[in-house]
């Protein structure tokens, strides 16, 4: 089945995404040296580097030193495999499917890096802006004008929010990485998509933030990275955006 093949392909890409998630924040090459155990530094053999299966066979531990392997590794591989299937079901075997899969892969890397380090790497978001604009010429649902407006409305809206927040509180609120990320998102999903992404990310982020604060007992100054919520909002927009926008305007009638 083509879905199974795509899942295997996506999970292999997910293995590479794990390399990016670990190495990019540490300013390490994503090409060399080969992957090694973070505990004993023993190079990982090819038969121990099979996506998902190796983690299950080794029971989540290094073969040599028994250091625990983070659950994030198979999780990212599963996510990448599932999204490879999802873009096929949404767009078919088209250039749009490949473009969106690459974009989603970038969102996965950005989200996990932001969760771990509270940063969004410019090496992904900045090149993603012109790449997203160029991709708009191959995406049937997004025109180059919509992409350009998405870049301006995405980056501009968060820049305005950050400026107003700092003006009122005299503190930095929205990070520059979030602004660049939303500009990149706008390039791929257009101005309508970026507005929906902001709404969904804010709603989901607020609910999750309240839940974390209630559970932890901390005050409203608890810092939560916004990048993963922007990614979640964007993913919902990619797969269900048109339906949600149509439903919203229909309810206003």
XYZ file of C-alpha atoms in Angstrom:
253
model
C 0.000 0.000 0.000
C 1.172 3.490 -0.812
C 0.220 4.732 2.666
C 2.563 2.204 4.303
C 5.394 3.182 1.966
C 4.850 6.852 2.720
C 4.786 6.180 6.453
C 8.143 4.388 6.241
C 9.546 7.228 4.132
C 8.249 9.822 6.591
C 9.626 7.993 9.626
C 13.063 7.883 7.978
C 12.843 11.642 7.475
C 11.794 11.853 11.129
C 15.064 10.201 12.103
C 16.903 13.025 10.337
C 14.659 15.576 12.043
C 15.820 14.202 15.394
C 19.387 14.959 14.343
C 18.363 18.545 13.519
C 16.511 18.956 16.822
C 19.564 17.863 18.794
C 22.324 19.529 16.795
C 20.984 22.865 15.526
C 20.629 24.516 18.993
C 24.156 23.353 19.815
C 25.600 24.804 16.590
C 26.665 21.349 15.389
C 26.744 20.044 11.843
C 23.676 18.048 10.848
C 25.760 16.096 8.330
C 28.752 14.834 10.293
C 29.850 13.101 12.443
C 27.462 10.131 12.360
C 24.932 9.788 15.170
C 26.304 8.559 18.496
C 24.963 7.722 21.931
C 24.870 10.902 24.074
C 26.003 8.813 27.050
C 28.985 6.741 25.902
C 29.547 8.479 22.523
C 29.589 5.104 20.783
C 28.569 5.509 17.110
C 25.109 4.123 16.440
C 25.230 1.206 14.006
C 22.866 1.166 11.060
C 20.901 -1.761 12.497
C 20.337 0.232 15.692
C 19.182 3.274 13.757
C 16.041 1.878 12.136
C 13.187 4.335 12.794
C 10.796 3.252 15.566
C 11.782 -0.437 15.397
C 15.266 0.017 16.877
C 13.792 1.879 19.849
C 11.376 -0.983 20.501
C 13.996 -3.704 20.018
C 16.487 -1.980 22.332
C 13.683 -1.127 24.791
C 14.612 2.528 24.744
C 18.247 2.045 25.798
C 21.694 2.238 24.228
C 23.019 -1.187 23.263
C 26.449 -0.440 24.782
C 25.964 1.638 27.940
C 22.240 1.171 28.593
C 21.685 4.939 28.716
C 17.980 5.691 28.311
C 16.973 7.007 24.889
C 14.443 9.834 25.046
C 10.908 8.908 23.992
C 11.023 11.978 21.761
C 13.037 10.081 19.147
C 10.392 7.512 18.150
C 7.678 10.128 18.721
C 9.172 12.439 16.090
C 9.605 9.505 13.704
C 5.966 8.463 14.159
C 4.778 12.050 13.708
C 6.762 12.473 10.494
C 5.459 9.155 9.176
C 1.847 10.059 9.934
C 2.144 13.504 8.370
C 3.649 11.975 5.225
C 0.473 9.929 4.918
C -1.755 12.894 5.813
C -0.355 15.204 3.123
C -0.847 12.430 0.575
C -4.479 11.991 1.625
C -4.994 15.770 1.505
C -3.081 16.708 -1.649
C -2.423 13.428 -3.450
C 0.899 12.645 -5.138
C 1.524 16.248 -6.170
C 4.230 18.881 -5.723
C 1.937 20.515 -3.145
C 2.100 17.383 -0.988
C 5.910 17.388 -1.045
C 6.063 21.118 -0.298
C 3.693 20.809 2.632
C 5.526 17.793 4.029
C 8.827 19.686 3.990
C 7.091 22.653 5.645
C 5.542 20.423 8.323
C 8.927 18.790 8.932
C 10.362 22.264 9.585
C 7.519 22.985 12.035
C 8.275 19.765 13.928
C 11.948 20.691 14.304
C 11.106 24.242 15.362
C 8.528 23.084 17.919
C 10.799 20.642 19.730
C 13.739 23.048 19.749
C 11.508 25.774 21.170
C 10.232 23.391 23.848
C 13.760 22.357 24.843
C 15.678 25.610 24.477
C 13.100 28.443 24.207
C 14.540 29.485 20.861
C 13.378 29.298 17.253
C 16.415 28.856 14.990
C 16.767 31.542 12.323
C 18.476 28.976 10.112
C 15.026 27.451 9.515
C 12.570 30.342 9.773
C 14.430 32.979 7.758
C 15.107 30.827 4.653
C 11.570 29.477 5.052
C 10.067 32.881 4.271
C 11.355 33.209 0.666
C 10.979 29.456 0.143
C 7.328 29.682 1.181
C 6.771 32.590 -1.173
C 8.385 30.654 -4.011
C 6.289 27.602 -3.166
C 3.114 29.661 -3.578
C 3.588 29.402 -7.350
C 3.117 25.618 -7.030
C 0.349 25.574 -4.422
C -3.113 25.654 -6.023
C -4.838 27.088 -2.932
C -2.368 29.961 -2.303
C -1.529 32.711 -4.775
C 1.725 34.624 -4.630
C -0.247 37.709 -3.571
C -1.854 35.805 -0.684
C 1.584 34.493 0.298
C 3.081 37.981 0.295
C 0.191 39.318 2.364
C 0.620 36.335 4.686
C 4.253 37.245 5.280
C 3.381 40.872 6.019
C 0.333 40.130 8.155
C 2.019 37.243 9.978
C 5.278 38.908 10.914
C 3.714 42.369 11.142
C 0.893 41.361 13.494
C 3.194 39.759 16.055
C 5.683 42.594 15.704
C 2.886 45.037 16.542
C 1.779 42.924 19.527
C 5.351 42.713 20.793
C 5.830 46.472 20.408
C 2.594 47.322 22.239
C 3.366 44.826 25.023
C 6.866 46.199 25.557
C 5.521 49.742 25.445
C 2.989 49.014 28.188
C 4.987 46.677 30.422
C 8.529 47.843 29.618
C 9.394 44.156 29.176
C 9.946 41.908 26.188
C 6.970 39.612 25.626
C 6.831 38.063 22.171
C 10.223 36.851 21.017
C 11.712 37.722 17.653
C 11.769 34.037 16.768
C 7.973 33.831 16.961
C 7.667 36.822 14.636
C 9.913 35.224 12.019
C 8.136 31.890 12.411
C 4.731 33.446 11.792
C 6.088 35.261 8.753
C 7.250 31.890 7.427
C 3.847 30.362 8.201
C 2.161 33.227 6.366
C 4.302 32.559 3.316
C 2.978 29.004 3.101
C -0.682 29.440 4.120
C -1.466 33.003 3.028
C -3.075 35.841 4.944
C -6.337 34.020 5.693
C -4.444 31.001 6.936
C -2.139 33.063 9.112
C -5.066 34.816 10.801
C -6.673 31.457 11.540
C -3.320 30.148 12.784
C -2.973 33.051 15.218
C -6.512 32.535 16.532
C -6.076 28.785 17.002
C -2.611 29.124 18.531
C -3.821 31.771 20.984
C -6.870 29.730 22.009
C -4.969 26.468 22.432
C -2.022 28.215 24.107
C -4.308 29.982 26.585
C -6.078 26.764 27.563
C -2.806 24.862 27.942
C -1.215 27.735 29.852
C -4.118 27.887 32.303
C -3.964 24.121 32.791
C -0.213 24.215 33.486
C -0.557 27.144 35.904
C -3.388 25.459 37.801
C -1.441 22.228 38.040
C 1.854 23.860 39.010
C 0.357 26.563 41.211
C 2.477 29.245 39.538
C 1.269 32.738 38.722
C 0.434 34.328 35.382
C 4.097 35.119 34.739
C 4.814 31.501 33.859
C 6.761 31.469 30.567
C 5.493 29.031 27.934
C 7.018 28.858 24.451
C 4.536 30.008 21.827
C 6.220 28.389 18.827
C 4.669 24.918 19.314
C 1.195 26.456 19.553
C 1.768 28.375 16.326
C 2.822 25.092 14.728
C -0.298 23.307 16.009
C -2.521 26.137 14.795
C -0.822 26.031 11.408
C -1.244 22.257 11.099
C -4.967 22.563 11.799
C -5.117 25.338 9.208
C -3.332 23.239 6.569
C -5.673 20.274 6.886
C -8.950 21.887 7.986
C -8.534 25.622 7.333
C -10.925 25.959 4.411
C -13.634 24.013 6.225
C -13.223 26.072 9.406
C -13.277 29.392 7.550
C -16.361 28.336 5.553
C -18.098 27.161 8.735
C -17.250 30.411 10.529
C -18.667 32.682 7.824
C -21.691 30.423 7.435
C -22.550 30.819 11.140
C -22.418 34.615 10.771
C -25.242 34.623 8.232
